């Protein structure tokens, strides 16, 4: 096993998924499980499916490949528009993709016709966060185009808030999404199946609003995997927030002054903030750094304090001397997790099977 590793507790992920599936079912909303923070790990996907998640989504075709290669047969949604060079790949690996551009829709239709399997389309609508999305005034027109393209099947509409500008879902923007579903249906002369309200940032709205309107799906990554509400980065009641842990090894531990000495310039990773002179402390170095994760996004064990990090060294204060080879466990936030899962230097160890 790699010494530097992410430990993934599949039973905790399954618990989180079961809870969210049940809570949202009472509001008429189904959960699409988003695997991108786990890079499409089939074990994580299997735990989500066993917990009652009916469909899976990822932003990268490579991660969807991993799901399929790992034997996952659940329906798949590609969360990010395919690039022109990914069109052929996208129609093979995704049952449905999120789209906003007519050129891409035409190419997807041609590619799907060649495979003779209709490709599903979810049209994304811009509702204020200013990331991807068709402006509401243009939606009906692009829906009609999608409906006319022989290789495509318009399954629904969706929106994505909070990710770029922190715009939170509320009755106003979600009400607009419901109204747009009806505009699309009026234009194409039939009903659509899916109205996808958004990501984990929608959870609080979906569980608390008086009326969810037409919203019948949420695409959940962070809430399921980390048990966090991304709008506040606080724990969701009853969910595990420690399903993932980054485990790193000590390579040095010495009694050193808390203050550096000499004249100062810029540090390797930008400015340094110094806490002031606290005399000598136990300074411990772990073999992990910016190249492996986002060090400032790691929550250390409670008696350990973050001091600094460079590409390959994470420096912490420990209450006593540690021995090289000792391990410390950190709880990664979303950004730290994505980078750790993506680093070739970090192993992954699955714990449990998530099927219980
Ligand atoms: C990443 C992503 C999600 C999932 O986001 P979380 O905050 O992890 O729940 C949903 N939809 C889209 C389009 C995404 O890119």
Short mmCIF file of C-alpha atoms and ligand atoms in Angstrom, two decimals:
data_model
loop_
_atom_site.label_atom_id
_atom_site.label_comp_id
_atom_site.label_asym_id
_atom_site.label_seq_id
_atom_site.Cartn_x
_atom_site.Cartn_y
_atom_site.Cartn_z
CA UNK A 1 0.00 0.00 0.00
CA UNK A 2 1.16 3.56 -0.69
CA UNK A 3 2.16 5.26 2.53
CA UNK A 4 0.71 8.60 1.48
CA UNK A 5 -2.91 7.72 0.83
CA UNK A 6 -6.57 8.71 0.91
CA UNK A 7 -8.60 6.28 2.98
CA UNK A 8 -12.18 6.02 1.74
CA UNK A 9 -14.78 4.61 4.12
CA UNK A 10 -17.38 3.17 1.75
CA UNK A 11 -19.84 2.36 4.55
CA UNK A 12 -19.88 6.01 5.67
CA UNK A 13 -20.49 7.16 2.08
CA UNK A 14 -23.31 4.62 1.74
CA UNK A 15 -24.87 5.88 4.99
CA UNK A 16 -24.74 9.49 3.75
CA UNK A 17 -26.29 8.48 0.43
CA UNK A 18 -29.10 6.46 2.04
CA UNK A 19 -29.96 9.40 4.32
CA UNK A 20 -30.05 11.97 1.52
CA UNK A 21 -32.00 9.68 -0.82
CA UNK A 22 -34.63 9.18 1.92
CA UNK A 23 -34.83 12.86 2.95
CA UNK A 24 -35.20 14.05 -0.65
CA UNK A 25 -37.63 11.28 -1.60
CA UNK A 26 -40.08 12.80 0.86
CA UNK A 27 -39.93 15.97 -1.27
CA UNK A 28 -40.33 14.15 -4.58
CA UNK A 29 -36.68 14.67 -5.53
CA UNK A 30 -34.28 11.96 -6.66
CA UNK A 31 -30.52 12.00 -6.20
CA UNK A 32 -27.97 11.78 -8.98
CA UNK A 33 -24.68 10.77 -7.33
CA UNK A 34 -21.67 12.83 -8.42
CA UNK A 35 -18.39 10.89 -8.39
CA UNK A 36 -15.92 13.51 -9.65
CA UNK A 37 -14.24 14.18 -6.28
CA UNK A 38 -13.48 10.44 -6.17
CA UNK A 39 -12.32 10.51 -9.83
CA UNK A 40 -15.06 8.07 -10.78
CA UNK A 41 -13.83 5.33 -8.44
CA UNK A 42 -16.08 2.32 -9.17
CA UNK A 43 -16.07 1.27 -5.48
CA UNK A 44 -17.54 4.64 -4.49
CA UNK A 45 -20.06 4.47 -7.34
CA UNK A 46 -21.10 0.94 -6.30
CA UNK A 47 -21.65 2.14 -2.70
CA UNK A 48 -23.87 4.99 -3.97
CA UNK A 49 -25.89 2.63 -6.16
CA UNK A 50 -26.30 0.10 -3.31
CA UNK A 51 -27.58 2.97 -1.13
CA UNK A 52 -30.39 3.69 -3.60
CA UNK A 53 -28.90 6.35 -5.88
CA UNK A 54 -30.50 5.68 -9.29
CA UNK A 55 -28.00 7.48 -11.54
CA UNK A 56 -24.40 8.69 -11.50
CA UNK A 57 -22.75 11.82 -12.86
CA UNK A 58 -19.23 13.07 -13.45
CA UNK A 59 -17.75 16.09 -15.18
CA UNK A 60 -15.03 14.15 -17.05
CA UNK A 61 -15.37 11.48 -19.73
CA UNK A 62 -12.24 9.77 -18.33
CA UNK A 63 -13.98 9.28 -14.98
CA UNK A 64 -17.08 7.88 -16.69
CA UNK A 65 -14.75 5.44 -18.48
CA UNK A 66 -13.48 4.30 -15.09
CA UNK A 67 -17.05 3.70 -13.90
CA UNK A 68 -17.88 1.61 -16.94
CA UNK A 69 -14.56 -0.29 -16.85
CA UNK A 70 -15.27 -1.04 -13.17
CA UNK A 71 -18.55 -2.73 -14.08
CA UNK A 72 -20.94 0.06 -13.09
CA UNK A 73 -24.07 -0.14 -15.25
CA UNK A 74 -26.17 2.66 -13.70
CA UNK A 75 -27.26 5.47 -16.06
CA UNK A 76 -24.56 8.13 -16.46
CA UNK A 77 -24.72 11.90 -16.88
CA UNK A 78 -21.77 13.94 -18.17
CA UNK A 79 -21.92 17.13 -16.08
CA UNK A 80 -19.76 19.34 -18.29
CA UNK A 81 -20.36 19.99 -21.95
CA UNK A 82 -18.16 17.72 -24.06
CA UNK A 83 -15.50 19.52 -26.07
CA UNK A 84 -15.70 19.05 -29.86
CA UNK A 85 -12.87 16.50 -29.66
CA UNK A 86 -14.72 14.49 -26.99
CA UNK A 87 -18.03 14.12 -28.83
CA UNK A 88 -17.51 10.52 -30.02
CA UNK A 89 -16.25 9.50 -26.59
CA UNK A 90 -19.10 11.25 -24.79
CA UNK A 91 -21.91 9.47 -26.63
CA UNK A 92 -20.34 6.09 -25.84
CA UNK A 93 -19.70 6.65 -22.16
CA UNK A 94 -22.57 8.95 -21.12
CA UNK A 95 -26.28 8.24 -21.48
CA UNK A 96 -27.02 11.94 -21.03
CA UNK A 97 -24.84 15.05 -21.18
CA UNK A 98 -25.29 18.64 -20.00
CA UNK A 99 -25.30 21.06 -22.92
CA UNK A 100 -25.62 24.71 -23.86
CA UNK A 101 -24.21 25.13 -27.39
CA UNK A 102 -26.07 24.40 -30.67
CA UNK A 103 -22.83 23.36 -32.47
CA UNK A 104 -22.11 20.73 -29.82
CA UNK A 105 -25.70 19.49 -29.95
CA UNK A 106 -25.49 19.03 -33.72
CA UNK A 107 -22.22 17.09 -33.45
CA UNK A 108 -23.60 14.96 -30.60
CA UNK A 109 -26.62 14.12 -32.71
CA UNK A 110 -24.45 13.06 -35.65
CA UNK A 111 -22.22 10.93 -33.40
CA UNK A 112 -25.23 9.31 -31.70
CA UNK A 113 -26.79 8.50 -35.07
CA UNK A 114 -23.59 6.67 -36.03
CA UNK A 115 -23.76 4.57 -32.85
CA UNK A 116 -27.52 4.11 -33.38
CA UNK A 117 -28.17 4.84 -29.69
CA UNK A 118 -30.08 8.05 -28.98
CA UNK A 119 -28.08 10.40 -26.73
CA UNK A 120 -29.88 12.16 -23.88
CA UNK A 121 -29.53 15.91 -23.40
CA UNK A 122 -30.01 18.05 -20.32
CA UNK A 123 -30.03 21.70 -21.28
CA UNK A 124 -28.37 23.88 -18.65
CA UNK A 125 -29.93 27.26 -17.89
CA UNK A 126 -28.14 30.38 -16.60
CA UNK A 127 -29.91 31.64 -13.47
CA UNK A 128 -27.38 34.12 -12.11
CA UNK A 129 -24.23 32.30 -10.95
CA UNK A 130 -22.60 33.04 -14.33
CA UNK A 131 -20.98 29.70 -15.00
CA UNK A 132 -22.49 27.50 -17.72
CA UNK A 133 -26.00 27.96 -19.03
CA UNK A 134 -28.31 29.12 -21.80
CA UNK A 135 -29.91 32.49 -21.07
CA UNK A 136 -33.59 31.95 -20.21
CA UNK A 137 -34.80 33.91 -23.28
CA UNK A 138 -32.95 31.50 -25.60
CA UNK A 139 -33.95 28.24 -23.89
CA UNK A 140 -37.12 27.36 -25.78
CA UNK A 141 -35.40 27.86 -29.12
CA UNK A 142 -32.47 25.55 -28.25
CA UNK A 143 -34.92 23.02 -26.77
CA UNK A 144 -36.76 22.97 -30.07
CA UNK A 145 -33.49 22.46 -31.96
CA UNK A 146 -32.56 19.58 -29.64
CA UNK A 147 -35.97 18.01 -30.14
CA UNK A 148 -35.55 18.18 -33.94
CA UNK A 149 -32.07 16.56 -34.01
CA UNK A 150 -32.59 12.90 -34.85
CA UNK A 151 -29.81 11.49 -32.66
CA UNK A 152 -30.86 13.30 -29.49
CA UNK A 153 -33.52 12.90 -26.82
CA UNK A 154 -34.23 15.97 -24.66
CA UNK A 155 -34.58 14.51 -21.15
CA UNK A 156 -34.82 17.76 -19.26
CA UNK A 157 -33.36 21.02 -18.04
CA UNK A 158 -31.04 21.86 -15.19
CA UNK A 159 -29.15 24.68 -13.59
CA UNK A 160 -25.97 25.07 -11.57
CA UNK A 161 -25.65 27.71 -8.88
CA UNK A 162 -23.13 28.54 -6.14
CA UNK A 163 -20.02 27.16 -7.87
CA UNK A 164 -18.62 30.27 -9.51
CA UNK A 165 -20.21 33.27 -7.82
CA UNK A 166 -21.76 31.76 -4.68
CA UNK A 167 -25.33 32.55 -5.77
CA UNK A 168 -27.59 30.49 -3.48
CA UNK A 169 -30.71 28.63 -4.63
CA UNK A 170 -33.91 30.28 -3.41
CA UNK A 171 -37.63 30.32 -4.22
CA UNK A 172 -37.03 32.95 -6.86
CA UNK A 173 -34.39 31.25 -9.03
CA UNK A 174 -35.86 27.78 -8.46
CA UNK A 175 -39.34 29.13 -9.28
CA UNK A 176 -37.89 30.48 -12.51
CA UNK A 177 -36.48 27.03 -13.32
CA UNK A 178 -39.91 25.44 -12.81
CA UNK A 179 -41.53 28.08 -15.01
CA UNK A 180 -38.91 27.45 -17.72
CA UNK A 181 -39.72 23.73 -17.67
CA UNK A 182 -43.24 24.70 -18.66
CA UNK A 183 -42.04 27.09 -21.35
CA UNK A 184 -39.96 24.27 -22.87
CA UNK A 185 -42.86 21.82 -22.68
CA UNK A 186 -45.20 24.29 -24.37
CA UNK A 187 -42.66 24.76 -27.18
CA UNK A 188 -41.95 21.06 -27.84
CA UNK A 189 -45.49 19.87 -27.17
CA UNK A 190 -44.68 17.19 -24.61
CA UNK A 191 -43.52 16.93 -21.02
CA UNK A 192 -39.87 16.59 -19.98
CA UNK A 193 -38.71 14.04 -17.40
CA UNK A 194 -36.02 15.84 -15.43
CA UNK A 195 -35.82 19.27 -13.83
CA UNK A 196 -32.46 19.21 -12.07
CA UNK A 197 -32.28 21.98 -9.47
CA UNK A 198 -28.55 21.92 -8.90
CA UNK A 199 -25.73 20.58 -6.74
CA UNK A 200 -25.17 20.12 -3.00
CA UNK A 201 -25.75 23.84 -2.48
CA UNK A 202 -29.47 23.18 -3.23
CA UNK A 203 -29.99 20.76 -0.40
CA UNK A 204 -31.04 23.29 2.24
CA UNK A 205 -33.55 24.87 -0.16
CA UNK A 206 -34.92 21.51 -1.33
CA UNK A 207 -35.50 20.26 2.22
CA UNK A 208 -36.93 23.50 3.62
CA UNK A 209 -38.93 25.29 0.93
CA UNK A 210 -42.72 25.16 1.08
CA UNK A 211 -42.98 24.02 -2.55
CA UNK A 212 -40.24 22.49 -4.70
CA UNK A 213 -42.28 23.17 -7.84
CA UNK A 214 -41.12 21.11 -10.82
CA UNK A 215 -37.65 20.35 -9.38
CA UNK A 216 -37.34 16.56 -9.21
CA UNK A 217 -33.59 15.91 -9.20
CA UNK A 218 -30.43 17.14 -7.46
CA UNK A 219 -26.86 16.26 -8.47
CA UNK A 220 -25.03 15.64 -5.21
CA UNK A 221 -21.29 15.24 -4.72
CA UNK A 222 -19.97 17.11 -1.68
CA UNK A 223 -23.08 16.48 0.46
CA UNK A 224 -22.92 12.73 -0.10
CA UNK A 225 -19.15 12.27 0.04
CA UNK A 226 -18.15 14.83 2.69
CA UNK A 227 -21.45 15.35 4.53
CA UNK A 228 -21.10 19.12 4.10
CA UNK A 229 -23.39 21.92 2.96
CA UNK A 230 -21.13 23.85 0.57
CA UNK A 231 -22.94 27.17 1.07
CA UNK A 232 -21.80 27.26 4.71
CA UNK A 233 -19.19 24.44 4.78
CA UNK A 234 -20.95 23.08 7.85
CA UNK A 235 -21.86 19.48 8.63
CA UNK A 236 -25.26 18.20 7.51
CA UNK A 237 -27.14 16.76 10.50
CA UNK A 238 -26.82 12.98 10.79
CA UNK A 239 -24.18 12.57 8.08
CA UNK A 240 -20.55 11.47 8.34
CA UNK A 241 -18.00 14.20 7.57
CA UNK A 242 -15.00 11.88 7.82
CA UNK A 243 -15.62 9.34 5.05
CA UNK A 244 -12.32 10.47 3.50
CA UNK A 245 -9.01 10.86 5.34
CA UNK A 246 -5.60 11.80 3.99
CA UNK A 247 -2.93 9.80 5.81
CA UNK A 248 0.68 11.04 5.66
CA UNK A 249 3.96 9.97 7.24
CA UNK A 250 6.29 11.90 9.50
CA UNK A 251 9.80 12.44 8.09
CA UNK A 252 11.20 14.86 10.70
CA UNK A 253 10.25 15.99 14.20
CA UNK A 254 12.47 18.40 16.11
CA UNK A 255 12.33 20.96 18.88
CA UNK A 256 12.82 24.24 16.99
CA UNK A 257 12.19 27.95 17.54
CA UNK A 258 8.69 29.07 16.54
CA UNK A 259 10.20 32.11 14.76
CA UNK A 260 12.42 31.88 11.68
CA UNK A 261 15.59 33.99 11.68
CA UNK A 262 17.49 35.92 8.99
CA UNK A 263 16.21 38.57 6.57
CA UNK A 264 13.01 37.65 4.69
CA UNK A 265 11.86 37.53 1.06
CA UNK A 266 8.93 35.71 -0.51
CA UNK A 267 8.42 32.02 0.40
CA UNK A 268 8.02 29.29 -2.24
CA UNK A 269 4.23 29.40 -2.10
CA UNK A 270 3.61 33.10 -1.57
CA UNK A 271 3.39 35.15 1.58
CA UNK A 272 3.95 33.75 5.04
CA UNK A 273 1.97 34.71 8.12
CA UNK A 274 3.79 34.24 11.38
CA UNK A 275 1.96 33.69 14.63
CA UNK A 276 4.61 35.43 16.75
CA UNK A 277 7.35 34.06 18.96
CA UNK A 278 6.12 31.28 21.25
CA UNK A 279 9.56 29.96 22.15
CA UNK A 280 10.61 26.47 21.12
CA UNK A 281 7.96 24.08 19.80
CA UNK A 282 7.81 20.50 18.46
CA UNK A 283 7.92 21.06 14.73
CA UNK A 284 6.97 17.96 12.75
CA UNK A 285 7.23 17.51 8.99
CA UNK A 286 4.97 15.21 6.94
CA UNK A 287 5.82 13.90 3.49
CA UNK A 288 2.98 15.64 1.65
CA UNK A 289 2.66 19.08 0.05
CA UNK A 290 1.05 21.33 -2.52
CA UNK A 291 1.87 18.85 -5.28
CA UNK A 292 -0.40 16.29 -3.59
CA UNK A 293 -3.25 18.30 -2.12
CA UNK A 294 -4.33 21.73 -0.86
CA UNK A 295 -2.49 21.74 2.50
CA UNK A 296 -4.59 24.59 3.93
CA UNK A 297 -7.73 22.54 3.13
CA UNK A 298 -6.71 19.74 5.50
CA UNK A 299 -8.24 19.56 8.95
CA UNK A 300 -5.59 18.20 11.32
CA UNK A 301 -6.25 16.09 14.44
CA UNK A 302 -7.34 18.34 17.32
CA UNK A 303 -4.00 18.75 19.16
CA UNK A 304 -2.03 19.45 15.98
CA UNK A 305 -1.63 22.85 14.32
CA UNK A 306 -0.85 23.75 10.73
CA UNK A 307 2.34 25.87 10.43
CA UNK A 308 3.11 25.93 6.72
CA UNK A 309 3.60 23.93 3.54
CA UNK A 310 5.65 23.83 0.36
CA UNK A 311 5.50 21.51 -2.66
CA UNK A 312 6.56 18.39 -0.78
CA UNK A 313 6.61 19.27 2.95
CA UNK A 314 3.76 19.91 5.36
CA UNK A 315 4.94 21.50 8.61
CA UNK A 316 2.80 21.15 11.74
CA UNK A 317 3.20 21.73 15.47
CA UNK A 318 2.72 18.58 17.53
CA UNK A 319 2.37 18.36 21.33
CA UNK A 320 5.41 16.09 21.54
CA UNK A 321 8.11 14.53 19.39
CA UNK A 322 6.93 12.09 16.74
CA UNK A 323 9.01 9.34 15.17
CA UNK A 324 9.72 9.18 11.42
CA UNK A 325 7.21 6.73 9.97
CA UNK A 326 4.43 7.72 12.40
CA UNK A 327 1.21 8.52 10.53
CA UNK A 328 -1.18 11.44 10.92
CA UNK A 329 -4.75 11.56 9.57
CA UNK A 330 -6.25 14.72 8.14
CA UNK A 331 -9.83 15.31 6.99
CA UNK A 332 -9.71 16.91 3.53
CA UNK A 333 -12.12 19.59 2.39
CA UNK A 334 -13.50 19.34 -1.16
CA UNK A 335 -10.56 21.06 -2.90
CA UNK A 336 -7.95 19.16 -0.89
CA UNK A 337 -9.74 15.88 -1.67
CA UNK A 338 -9.97 16.51 -5.42
CA UNK A 339 -6.27 17.33 -5.61
CA UNK A 340 -5.26 14.32 -3.47
CA UNK A 341 -7.36 11.95 -5.58
CA UNK A 342 -5.78 13.44 -8.71
CA UNK A 343 -2.14 13.28 -7.54
CA UNK A 344 -0.14 10.31 -8.87
CA UNK A 345 1.79 10.37 -5.58
CA UNK A 346 -1.24 9.63 -3.40
CA UNK A 347 -2.62 6.10 -3.09
CA UNK A 348 -6.24 5.20 -2.39
CA UNK A 349 -7.30 2.62 0.19
CA UNK A 350 -10.93 1.53 0.28
CA UNK A 351 -12.36 0.56 3.67
CA UNK A 352 -15.57 -1.50 4.05
CA UNK A 353 -17.67 -2.38 1.02
CA UNK A 354 -20.56 0.09 1.21
CA UNK A 355 -23.03 -2.69 0.52
CA UNK A 356 -24.35 -3.11 4.10
C1 LIG B 1 -19.63 19.28 -9.65
C2 LIG B 1 -21.00 19.44 -10.13
C3 LIG B 1 -22.08 19.00 -9.34
C4 LIG B 1 -21.89 18.43 -7.95
O1 LIG B 1 -21.48 19.45 -7.09
P1 LIG B 1 -21.40 19.23 -5.50
O2 LIG B 1 -21.32 20.60 -4.95
O3 LIG B 1 -20.19 18.40 -5.24
O4 LIG B 1 -22.66 18.54 -5.08
C5 LIG B 1 -23.35 19.13 -9.86
N1 LIG B 1 -23.56 19.66 -11.09
C6 LIG B 1 -22.55 20.10 -11.87
C7 LIG B 1 -22.87 20.67 -13.21
C8 LIG B 1 -21.24 20.01 -11.42
O5 LIG B 1 -20.24 20.45 -12.21
#
